[in-house]
Coordinates of C-alpha atoms and ligand atoms in Angstrom, one line a residue:
X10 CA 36.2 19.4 -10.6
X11 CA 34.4 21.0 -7.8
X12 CA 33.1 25.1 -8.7
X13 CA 33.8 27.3 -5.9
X14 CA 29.7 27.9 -6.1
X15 CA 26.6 26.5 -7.6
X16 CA 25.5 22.8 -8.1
X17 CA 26.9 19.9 -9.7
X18 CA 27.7 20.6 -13.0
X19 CA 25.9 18.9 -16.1
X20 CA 28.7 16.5 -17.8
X21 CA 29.8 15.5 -14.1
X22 CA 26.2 14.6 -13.2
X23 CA 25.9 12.5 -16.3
X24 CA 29.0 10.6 -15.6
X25 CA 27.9 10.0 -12.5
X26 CA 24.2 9.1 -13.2
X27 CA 25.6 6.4 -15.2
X28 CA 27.9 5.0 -13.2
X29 CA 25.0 5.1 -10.2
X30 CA 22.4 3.4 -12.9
X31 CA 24.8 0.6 -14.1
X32 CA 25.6 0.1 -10.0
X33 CA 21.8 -0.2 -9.6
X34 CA 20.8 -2.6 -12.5
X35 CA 23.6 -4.7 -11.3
X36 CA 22.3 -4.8 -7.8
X37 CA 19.0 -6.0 -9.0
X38 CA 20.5 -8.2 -11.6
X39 CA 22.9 -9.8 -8.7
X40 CA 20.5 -9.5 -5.4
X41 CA 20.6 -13.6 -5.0
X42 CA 24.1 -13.5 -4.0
X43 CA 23.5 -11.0 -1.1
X44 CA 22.6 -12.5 2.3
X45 CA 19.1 -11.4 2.7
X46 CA 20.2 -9.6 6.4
X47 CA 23.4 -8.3 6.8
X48 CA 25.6 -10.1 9.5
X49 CA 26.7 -6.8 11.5
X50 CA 26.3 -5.6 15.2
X51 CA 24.6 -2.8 17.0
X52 CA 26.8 0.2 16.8
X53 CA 28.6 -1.3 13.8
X54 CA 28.4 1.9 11.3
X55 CA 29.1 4.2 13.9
X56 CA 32.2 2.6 15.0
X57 CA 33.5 2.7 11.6
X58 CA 32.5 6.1 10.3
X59 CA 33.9 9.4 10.6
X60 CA 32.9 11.3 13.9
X61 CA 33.2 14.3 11.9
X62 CA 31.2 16.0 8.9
X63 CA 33.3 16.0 5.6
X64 CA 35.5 19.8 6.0
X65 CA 36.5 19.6 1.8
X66 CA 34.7 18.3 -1.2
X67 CA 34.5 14.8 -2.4
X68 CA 34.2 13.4 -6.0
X69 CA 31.4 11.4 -6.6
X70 CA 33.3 8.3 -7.7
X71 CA 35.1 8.8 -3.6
X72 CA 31.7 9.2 -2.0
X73 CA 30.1 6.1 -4.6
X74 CA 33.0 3.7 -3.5
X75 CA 32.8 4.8 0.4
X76 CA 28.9 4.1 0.3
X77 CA 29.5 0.7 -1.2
X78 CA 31.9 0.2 1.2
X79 CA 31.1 1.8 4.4
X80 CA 27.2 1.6 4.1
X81 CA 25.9 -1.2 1.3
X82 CA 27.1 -4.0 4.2
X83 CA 24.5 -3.1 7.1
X84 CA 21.7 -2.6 4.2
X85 CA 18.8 -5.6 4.7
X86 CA 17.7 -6.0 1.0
X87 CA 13.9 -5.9 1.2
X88 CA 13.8 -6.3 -2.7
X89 CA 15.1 -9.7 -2.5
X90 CA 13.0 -12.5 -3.5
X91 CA 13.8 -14.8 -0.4
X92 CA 13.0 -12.1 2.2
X93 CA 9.4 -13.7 2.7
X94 CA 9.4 -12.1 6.6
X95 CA 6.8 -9.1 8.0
X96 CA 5.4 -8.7 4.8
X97 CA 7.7 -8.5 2.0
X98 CA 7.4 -5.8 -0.6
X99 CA 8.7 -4.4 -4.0
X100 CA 10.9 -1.6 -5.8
X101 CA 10.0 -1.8 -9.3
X102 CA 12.1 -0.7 -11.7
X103 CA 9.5 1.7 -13.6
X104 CA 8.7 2.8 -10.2
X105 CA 13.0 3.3 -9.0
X106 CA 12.9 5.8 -12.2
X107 CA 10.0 7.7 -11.2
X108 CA 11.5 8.3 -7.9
X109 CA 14.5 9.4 -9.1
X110 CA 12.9 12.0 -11.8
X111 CA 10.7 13.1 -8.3
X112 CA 14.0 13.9 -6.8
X113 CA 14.6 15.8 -10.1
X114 CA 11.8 17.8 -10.1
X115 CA 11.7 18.5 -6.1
X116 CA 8.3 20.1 -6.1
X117 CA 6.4 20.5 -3.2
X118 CA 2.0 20.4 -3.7
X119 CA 1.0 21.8 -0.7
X120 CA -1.2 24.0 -2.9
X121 CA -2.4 23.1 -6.6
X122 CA -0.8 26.4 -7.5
X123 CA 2.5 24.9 -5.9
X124 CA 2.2 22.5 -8.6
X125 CA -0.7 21.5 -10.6
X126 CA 0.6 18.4 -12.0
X127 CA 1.2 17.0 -8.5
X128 CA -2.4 17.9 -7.4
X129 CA -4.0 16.6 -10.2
X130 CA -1.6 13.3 -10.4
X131 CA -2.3 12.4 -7.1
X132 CA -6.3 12.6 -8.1
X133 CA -6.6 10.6 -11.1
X134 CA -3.7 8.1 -9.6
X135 CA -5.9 7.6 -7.0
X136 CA -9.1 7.5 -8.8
X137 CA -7.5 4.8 -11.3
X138 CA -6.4 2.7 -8.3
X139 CA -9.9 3.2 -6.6
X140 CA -11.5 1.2 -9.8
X141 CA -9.2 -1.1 -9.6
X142 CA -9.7 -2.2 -5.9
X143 CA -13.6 -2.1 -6.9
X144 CA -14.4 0.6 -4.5
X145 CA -17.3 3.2 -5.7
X146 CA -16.8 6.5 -7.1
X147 CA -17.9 8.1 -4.1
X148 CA -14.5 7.9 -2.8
X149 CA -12.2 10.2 -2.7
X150 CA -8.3 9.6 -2.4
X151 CA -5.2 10.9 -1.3
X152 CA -2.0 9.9 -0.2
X153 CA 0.1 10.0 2.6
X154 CA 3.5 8.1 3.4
X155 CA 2.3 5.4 5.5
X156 CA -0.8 3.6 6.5
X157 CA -0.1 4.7 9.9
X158 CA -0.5 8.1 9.0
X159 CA -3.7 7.1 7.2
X160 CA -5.4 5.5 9.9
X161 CA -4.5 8.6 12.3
X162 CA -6.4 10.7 9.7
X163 CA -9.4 8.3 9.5
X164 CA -9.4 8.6 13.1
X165 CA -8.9 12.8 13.3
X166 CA -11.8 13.1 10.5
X167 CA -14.3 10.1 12.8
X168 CA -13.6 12.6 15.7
X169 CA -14.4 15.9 13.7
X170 CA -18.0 14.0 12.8
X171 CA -19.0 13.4 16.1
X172 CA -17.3 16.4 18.2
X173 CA -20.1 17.0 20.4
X174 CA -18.5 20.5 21.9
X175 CA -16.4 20.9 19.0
X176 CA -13.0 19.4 20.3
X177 CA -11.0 21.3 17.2
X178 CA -11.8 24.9 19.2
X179 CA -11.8 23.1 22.9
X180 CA -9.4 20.2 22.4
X181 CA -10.8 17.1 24.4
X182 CA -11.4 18.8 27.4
X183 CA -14.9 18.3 29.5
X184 CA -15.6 16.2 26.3
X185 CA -17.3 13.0 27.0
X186 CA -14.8 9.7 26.9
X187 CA -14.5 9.0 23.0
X188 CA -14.4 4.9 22.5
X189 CA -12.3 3.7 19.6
X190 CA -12.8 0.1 18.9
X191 CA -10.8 -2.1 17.0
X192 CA -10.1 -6.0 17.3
X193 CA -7.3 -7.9 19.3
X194 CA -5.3 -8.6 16.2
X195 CA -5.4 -5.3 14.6
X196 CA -2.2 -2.9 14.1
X197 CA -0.6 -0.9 16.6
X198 CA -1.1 2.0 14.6
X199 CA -4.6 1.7 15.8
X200 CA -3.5 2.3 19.1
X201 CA -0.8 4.7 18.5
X202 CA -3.7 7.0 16.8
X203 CA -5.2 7.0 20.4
X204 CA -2.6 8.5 22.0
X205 CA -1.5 11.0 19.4
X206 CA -4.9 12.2 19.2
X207 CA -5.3 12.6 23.0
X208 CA -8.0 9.9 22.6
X209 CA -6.2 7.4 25.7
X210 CA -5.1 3.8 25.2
X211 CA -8.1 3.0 27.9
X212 CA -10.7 4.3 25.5
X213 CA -9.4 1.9 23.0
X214 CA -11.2 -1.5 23.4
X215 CA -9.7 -4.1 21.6
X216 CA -12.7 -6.3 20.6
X217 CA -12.0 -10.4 20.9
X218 CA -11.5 -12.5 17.8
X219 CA -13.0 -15.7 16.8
X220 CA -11.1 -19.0 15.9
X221 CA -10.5 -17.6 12.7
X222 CA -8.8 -14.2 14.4
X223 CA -11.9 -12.5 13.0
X224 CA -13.5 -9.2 15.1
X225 CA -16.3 -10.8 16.6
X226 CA -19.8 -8.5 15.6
X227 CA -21.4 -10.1 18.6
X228 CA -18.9 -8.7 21.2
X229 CA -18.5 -4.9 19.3
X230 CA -22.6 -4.9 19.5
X231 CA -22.4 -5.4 23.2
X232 CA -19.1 -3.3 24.1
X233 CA -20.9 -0.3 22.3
X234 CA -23.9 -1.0 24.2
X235 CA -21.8 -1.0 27.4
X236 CA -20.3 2.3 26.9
X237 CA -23.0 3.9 26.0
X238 CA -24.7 3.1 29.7
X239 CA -21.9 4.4 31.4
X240 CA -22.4 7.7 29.7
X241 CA -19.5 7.1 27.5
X242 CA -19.6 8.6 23.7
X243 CA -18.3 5.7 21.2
X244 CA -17.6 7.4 17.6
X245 CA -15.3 5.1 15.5
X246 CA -14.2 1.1 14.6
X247 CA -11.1 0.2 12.7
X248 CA -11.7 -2.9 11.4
X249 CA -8.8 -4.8 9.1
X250 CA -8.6 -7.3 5.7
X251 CA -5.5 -9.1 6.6
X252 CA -3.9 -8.1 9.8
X253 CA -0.8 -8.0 10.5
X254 CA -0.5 -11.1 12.0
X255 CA -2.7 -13.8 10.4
X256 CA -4.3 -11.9 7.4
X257 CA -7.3 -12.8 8.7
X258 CA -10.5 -10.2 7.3
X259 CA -13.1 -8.8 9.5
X260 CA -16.3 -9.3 9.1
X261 CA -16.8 -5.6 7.3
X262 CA -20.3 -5.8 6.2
X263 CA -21.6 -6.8 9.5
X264 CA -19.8 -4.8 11.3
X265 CA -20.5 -1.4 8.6
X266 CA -24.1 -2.3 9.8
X267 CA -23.9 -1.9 13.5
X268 CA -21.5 1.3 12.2
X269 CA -24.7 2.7 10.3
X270 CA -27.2 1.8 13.2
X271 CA -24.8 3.4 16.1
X272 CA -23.6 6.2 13.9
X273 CA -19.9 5.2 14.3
X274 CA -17.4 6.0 11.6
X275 CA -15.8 3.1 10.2
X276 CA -12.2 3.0 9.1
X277 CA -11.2 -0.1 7.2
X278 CA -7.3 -0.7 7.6
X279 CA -6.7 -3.2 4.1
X280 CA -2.5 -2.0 4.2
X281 CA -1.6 -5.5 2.9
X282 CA -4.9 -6.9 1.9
X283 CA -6.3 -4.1 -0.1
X284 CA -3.8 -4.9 -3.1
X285 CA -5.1 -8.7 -3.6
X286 CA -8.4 -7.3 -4.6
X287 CA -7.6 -6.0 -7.9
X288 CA -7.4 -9.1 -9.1
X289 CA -11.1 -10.3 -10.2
X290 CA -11.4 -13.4 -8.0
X291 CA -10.4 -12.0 -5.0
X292 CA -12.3 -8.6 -5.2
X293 CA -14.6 -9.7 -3.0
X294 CA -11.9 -9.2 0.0
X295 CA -13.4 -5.9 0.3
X296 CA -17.1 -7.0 0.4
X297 CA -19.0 -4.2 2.5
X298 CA -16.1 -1.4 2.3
X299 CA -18.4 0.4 -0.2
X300 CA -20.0 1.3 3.0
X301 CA -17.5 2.2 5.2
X302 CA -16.3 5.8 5.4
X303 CA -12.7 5.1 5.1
X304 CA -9.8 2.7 3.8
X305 CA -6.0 2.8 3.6
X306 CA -4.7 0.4 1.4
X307 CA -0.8 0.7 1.0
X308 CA 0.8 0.5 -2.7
X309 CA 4.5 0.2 -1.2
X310 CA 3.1 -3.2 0.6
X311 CA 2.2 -4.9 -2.4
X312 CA 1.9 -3.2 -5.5
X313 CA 5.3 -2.6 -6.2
X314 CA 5.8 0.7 -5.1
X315 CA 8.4 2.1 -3.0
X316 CA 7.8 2.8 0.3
X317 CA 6.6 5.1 1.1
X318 CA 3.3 5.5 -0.5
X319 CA 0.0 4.8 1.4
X320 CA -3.5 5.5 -0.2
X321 CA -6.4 6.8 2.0
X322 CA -9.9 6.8 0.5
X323 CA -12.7 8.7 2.3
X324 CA -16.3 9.2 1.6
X325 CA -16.2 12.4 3.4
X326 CA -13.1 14.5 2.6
X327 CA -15.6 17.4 3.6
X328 CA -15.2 16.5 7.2
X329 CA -11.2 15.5 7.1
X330 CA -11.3 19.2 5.2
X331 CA -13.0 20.2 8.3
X332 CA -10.6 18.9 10.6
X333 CA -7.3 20.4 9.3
X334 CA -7.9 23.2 7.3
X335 CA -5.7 26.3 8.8
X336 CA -5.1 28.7 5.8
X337 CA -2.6 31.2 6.7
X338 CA -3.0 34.6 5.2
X339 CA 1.0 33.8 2.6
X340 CA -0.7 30.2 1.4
X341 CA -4.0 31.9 0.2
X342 CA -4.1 31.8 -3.9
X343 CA -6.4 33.4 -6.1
X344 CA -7.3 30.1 -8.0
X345 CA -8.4 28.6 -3.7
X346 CA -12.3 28.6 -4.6
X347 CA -12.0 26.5 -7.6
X348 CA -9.1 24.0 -6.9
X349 CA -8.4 21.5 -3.7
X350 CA -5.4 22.3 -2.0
X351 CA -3.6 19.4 -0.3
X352 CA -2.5 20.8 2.4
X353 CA -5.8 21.4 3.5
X354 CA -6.7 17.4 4.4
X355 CA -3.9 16.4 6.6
X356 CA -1.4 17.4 9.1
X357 CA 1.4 18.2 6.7
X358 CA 1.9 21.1 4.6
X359 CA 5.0 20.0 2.2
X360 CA 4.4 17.2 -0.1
X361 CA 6.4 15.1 -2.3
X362 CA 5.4 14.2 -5.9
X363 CA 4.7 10.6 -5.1
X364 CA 1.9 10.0 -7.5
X365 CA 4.7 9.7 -10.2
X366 CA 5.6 6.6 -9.0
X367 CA 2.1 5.1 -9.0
X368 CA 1.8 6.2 -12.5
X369 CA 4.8 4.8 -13.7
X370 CA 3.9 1.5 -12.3
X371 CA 0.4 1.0 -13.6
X372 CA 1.5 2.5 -16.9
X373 CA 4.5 0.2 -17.2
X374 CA 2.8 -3.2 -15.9
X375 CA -0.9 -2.3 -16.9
X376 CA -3.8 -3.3 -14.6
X377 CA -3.7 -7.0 -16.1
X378 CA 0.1 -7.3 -15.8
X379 CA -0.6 -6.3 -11.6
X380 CA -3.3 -9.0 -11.4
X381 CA -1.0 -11.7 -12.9
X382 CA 1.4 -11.1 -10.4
X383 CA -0.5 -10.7 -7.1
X384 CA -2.3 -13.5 -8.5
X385 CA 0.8 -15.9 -8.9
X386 CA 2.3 -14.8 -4.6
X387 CA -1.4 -15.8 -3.9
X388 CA -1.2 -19.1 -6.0
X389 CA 2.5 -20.0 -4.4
X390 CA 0.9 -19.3 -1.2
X391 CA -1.4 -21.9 -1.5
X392 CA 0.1 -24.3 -2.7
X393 CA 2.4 -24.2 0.1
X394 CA -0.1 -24.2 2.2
X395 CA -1.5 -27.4 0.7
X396 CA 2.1 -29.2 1.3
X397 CA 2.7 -27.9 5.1
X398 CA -1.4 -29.3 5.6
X399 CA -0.7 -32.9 3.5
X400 CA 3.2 -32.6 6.0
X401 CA 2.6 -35.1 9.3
X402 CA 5.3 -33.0 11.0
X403 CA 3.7 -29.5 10.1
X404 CA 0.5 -27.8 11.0
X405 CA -1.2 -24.7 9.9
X406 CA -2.2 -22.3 12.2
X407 CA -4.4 -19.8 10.4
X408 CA -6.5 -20.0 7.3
X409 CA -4.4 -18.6 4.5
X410 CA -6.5 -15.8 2.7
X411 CA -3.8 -14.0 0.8
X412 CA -0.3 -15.1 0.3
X413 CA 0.8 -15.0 3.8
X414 CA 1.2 -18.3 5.8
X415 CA 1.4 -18.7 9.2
X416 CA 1.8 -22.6 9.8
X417 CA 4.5 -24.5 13.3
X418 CA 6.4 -27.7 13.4
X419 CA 4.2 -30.4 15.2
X420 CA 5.8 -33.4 15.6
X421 CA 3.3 -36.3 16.6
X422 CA 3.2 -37.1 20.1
X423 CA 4.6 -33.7 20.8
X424 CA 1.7 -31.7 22.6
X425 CA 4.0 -29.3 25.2
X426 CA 3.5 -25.5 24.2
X427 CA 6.8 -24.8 25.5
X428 CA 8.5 -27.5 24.1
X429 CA 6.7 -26.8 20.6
X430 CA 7.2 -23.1 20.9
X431 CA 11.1 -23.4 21.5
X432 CA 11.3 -26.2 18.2
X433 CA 9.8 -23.8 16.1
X434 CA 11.7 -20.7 17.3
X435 CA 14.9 -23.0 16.8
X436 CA 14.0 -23.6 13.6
X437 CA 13.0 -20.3 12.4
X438 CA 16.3 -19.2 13.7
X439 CA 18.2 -22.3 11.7
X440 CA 17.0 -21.0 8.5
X441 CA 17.8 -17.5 8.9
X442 CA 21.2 -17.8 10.6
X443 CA 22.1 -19.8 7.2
X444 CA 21.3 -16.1 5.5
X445 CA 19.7 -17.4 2.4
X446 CA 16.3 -16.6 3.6
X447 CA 15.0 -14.7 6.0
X448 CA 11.3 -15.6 8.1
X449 CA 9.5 -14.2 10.5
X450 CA 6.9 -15.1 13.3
X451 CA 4.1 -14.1 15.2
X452 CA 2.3 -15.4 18.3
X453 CA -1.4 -16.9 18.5
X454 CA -3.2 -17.8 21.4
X455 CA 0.5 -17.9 23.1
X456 CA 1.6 -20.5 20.4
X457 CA 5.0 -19.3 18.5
X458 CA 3.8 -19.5 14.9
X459 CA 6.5 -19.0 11.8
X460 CA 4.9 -16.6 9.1
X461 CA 5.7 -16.3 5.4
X462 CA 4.5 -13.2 3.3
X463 CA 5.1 -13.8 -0.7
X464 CA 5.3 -10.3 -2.1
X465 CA 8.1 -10.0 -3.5
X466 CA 7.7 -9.1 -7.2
X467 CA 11.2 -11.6 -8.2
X468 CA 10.0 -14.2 -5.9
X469 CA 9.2 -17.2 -7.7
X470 CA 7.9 -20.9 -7.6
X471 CA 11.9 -21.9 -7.2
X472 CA 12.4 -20.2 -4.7
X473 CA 9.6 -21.3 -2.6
X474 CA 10.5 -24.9 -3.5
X475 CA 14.2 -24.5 -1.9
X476 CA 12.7 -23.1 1.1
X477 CA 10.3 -26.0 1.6
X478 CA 13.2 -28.3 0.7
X479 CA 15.4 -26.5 3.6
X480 CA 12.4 -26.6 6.5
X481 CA 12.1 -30.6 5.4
X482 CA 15.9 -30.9 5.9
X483 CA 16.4 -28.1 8.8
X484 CA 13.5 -30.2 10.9
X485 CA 15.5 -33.8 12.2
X486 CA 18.4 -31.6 13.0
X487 CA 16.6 -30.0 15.6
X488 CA 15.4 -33.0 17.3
X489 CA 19.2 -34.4 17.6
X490 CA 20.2 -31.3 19.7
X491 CA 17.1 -31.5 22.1
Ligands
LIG22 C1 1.8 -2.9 7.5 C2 0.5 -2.6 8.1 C3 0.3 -1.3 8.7 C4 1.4 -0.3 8.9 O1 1.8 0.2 7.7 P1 2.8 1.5 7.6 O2 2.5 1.9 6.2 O3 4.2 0.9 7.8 O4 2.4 2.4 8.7 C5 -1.0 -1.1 9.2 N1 -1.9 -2.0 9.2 C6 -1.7 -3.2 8.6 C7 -2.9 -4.2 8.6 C8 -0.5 -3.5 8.1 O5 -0.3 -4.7 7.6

């Protein structure tokens, strides 16, 4: 029964934990026979749910049944092993527990003082994961929720290092034009940084790839060299391993040199990529980071993590320090001269304890149990990769660094990009109406491309087999109906 005042009594919240544990191994235990992407309509939940807050009290067994009634049929289960679209990712189960004793805990480290364990969690979390992805020690680490957020930091801190007339005192005004440059297939978070940070999509230049979607050195050199004669001050490059689209990894240690020699700061954005280079073989993904003076590599992409957890290295939290710090006279503890404070690198104040879940998943797998993982989505990657190229009827359309594929349908004979690009959307759309997988795409060079991400931490060689059984058999249909 419901007190009058107070919380959730003990016995009642045991009753219910279990029942919401049991619901949750289940789930996991039964995800297969949930259609990957719920069949519902815009609008759907509203129509359907109370306009009105609850006036009286519920029991939990009520609220449990109206959420697995109401709610659990417009959820897209991203933890399914056949959702292989945008890039698919992972809640562990170590990982589900550590969020839920977060919740428990509720702490907030906006200062060490607010709670040491969160402070020095999020350090040697960070620090463990730094070894792991091969960076050096002179990195430091912290996390935010999302690489967006990350990359809008980098960018703040690249700003603070240059700020000629000190834009944190002036803001950007009688500044010079800052330039930002990044490459035509990197994130938009990029270009959202630009215009949260007052910087101007028209200061952003978005650099031209080569055949391999790769930043092309060559062009930055001469963009930067451009700029500069028109009195223009360019102070920062985002470049990426394994963009969004393709995967494909910028040339880093070229382009860290024209960094060095121009005095730009260089942000590396490895959100997917970073992951796949814990694993020995494919450490050197991150060849010439050691140089950069930033990376954001996101543990809820691909290292089984819930989102949201995103992991931004710098080798100059001095000047990120520099850029946020605003200590207000209540936040000020006696323990501030020999402790870091959170709070003081970033644009938030709260922060939730989401170190625990990085613990609890690098405890619970251990760093070799991690590589044999990411090293079996990259091995299925491959090897589909090898069928789609030995395939008459398919083609690849990107190299496949990591385990992300981006491949068409190219029947022989066939050489129309229209006609090609409405096959392939056809049969993209074939296989996910049929709700047993669900596939994404991406455009290159105006072609429509179909793109499979393996990162799913159930998905397995089965799985990939019945979806290259189901292209094979989805592919003549198509050609009857055109
Ligand atoms: C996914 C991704 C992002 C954005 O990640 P969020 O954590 O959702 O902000 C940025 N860059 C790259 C290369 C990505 O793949």
């Amino acid at each position: 029964m419901q007190q009058i005042l107070g919380d959730m009594p003990a016995r009642e919240f045991k009753k219910a934990g279990q029942m919401v544990i049991d619901w949750i191994a289940a789930y996991r235990d039964d995800i297969e026979s949930y259609a990957v992407v719920p069949d519902v309509e815009p609008g759907w939940l509203y129509a359907c749910s109370s306009k009105n807050p609850p006036e009286s009290a519920a029991s939990m067994e009520q609220i449990f049944e109206k959420f697995v009634q109401a709610i659990m049929p417009g959820v897209t289960h991203w933890n399914h092993p056949k959702f292989l679209a945008y890039f698919s990712i992972s809640s562990s189960g170590p990982a589900i527990l550590a969020e839920l004793l977060a919740a428990a805990l509720n702490v907030n480290g906006m200062l060490w003082k607010t709670c040491p364990a969160l402070t020095e969690l999020e350090k040697i979390t960070l620090d463990w994961l730094r070894q792991m992805i091969g960076l050096p020690e002179t990195f430091w680490g912290i996390v935010y929720d999302t690489a967006s957020t990350s990359t809008f930091h980098a960018i703040a801190a690249a700003r603070q290092e240059i700020s000629p007339e000190n834009i944190r005192e002036k803001g950007l005004y009688g500044s010079k034009q800052l330039i930002l440059y990044t490459s035509d297939q990197a994130h938009s978070s990029v270009e959202k940084a630009a215009i949260a940070l007052g910087l101007g999509l028209k200061n952003v230049r978005k650099i031209k790839t080569d055949d391999e979607f790769r930043l092309r050195a060559d062009l930055l050199r001469e963009n930067i060299r451009k700029d500069r004669k028109k009195g223009h001050l360019p102070f920062c490059v985002v470049a990426t391993v394994g963009t969004t689209s393709t995967t494909s990894i910028d040339p880093i240690a070229e382009i860290s040199k024209i960094c060095r020699e121009e005095n730009l700061w260089l942000h590396v954005d490895a959100a997917y990529g970073g992951s796949a280079a814990i694993v020995p073989e494919y450490q050197s993904v991150l060849n010439g980071c050691e140089e950069a003076d930033s990376l954001v590599m996101n543990p809820h992409k691909w290292l089984f993590v819930p989102i949201d957890f995103s992991a931004f290295y710098t080798r100059k939290p001095s000047i990120l320090k520099e850029a946020f710090t605003l200590v207000p006279e209540y936040l000020r503890t006696s323990e501030d001269h020999r402790v870091e404070n959170l709070m003081d690198y970033g644009m938030q104040l709260g922060r939730r304890f989401r170190a625990l879940k990085l613990w609890f998943v690098l405890h619970y797998f251990g760093r070799q149990g991690i590589i044999s993982r990411i090293r079996n989505a990259i091995g299925m990657a491959q090897d589909l990769a090898n069928k789609i190229d030995q395939h008459p009827d398919f083609e690849r359309m990107a190299p496949t660094p990591f385990s992300t594929i981006c491949f068409r349908v190219h029947p022989q004979g066939m050489n129309d990009t229209k006609k090609l690009n409405r096959l392939n959307e056809k049969l993209l759309q074939a296989v996910n109406k049929e709700g047993e997988y669900f596939i994404s795409h991406t455009k290159l060079n105006d072609q429509y491309v179909i793109r499979i991400a393996i990162g799913n931490i159930q998905t397995d060689q089965h799985h990939m087999n019945r979806l290259w059984d189901i292209l094979q058999k989805t592919l003549p249909m198509l050609y009857k109906n055109d």
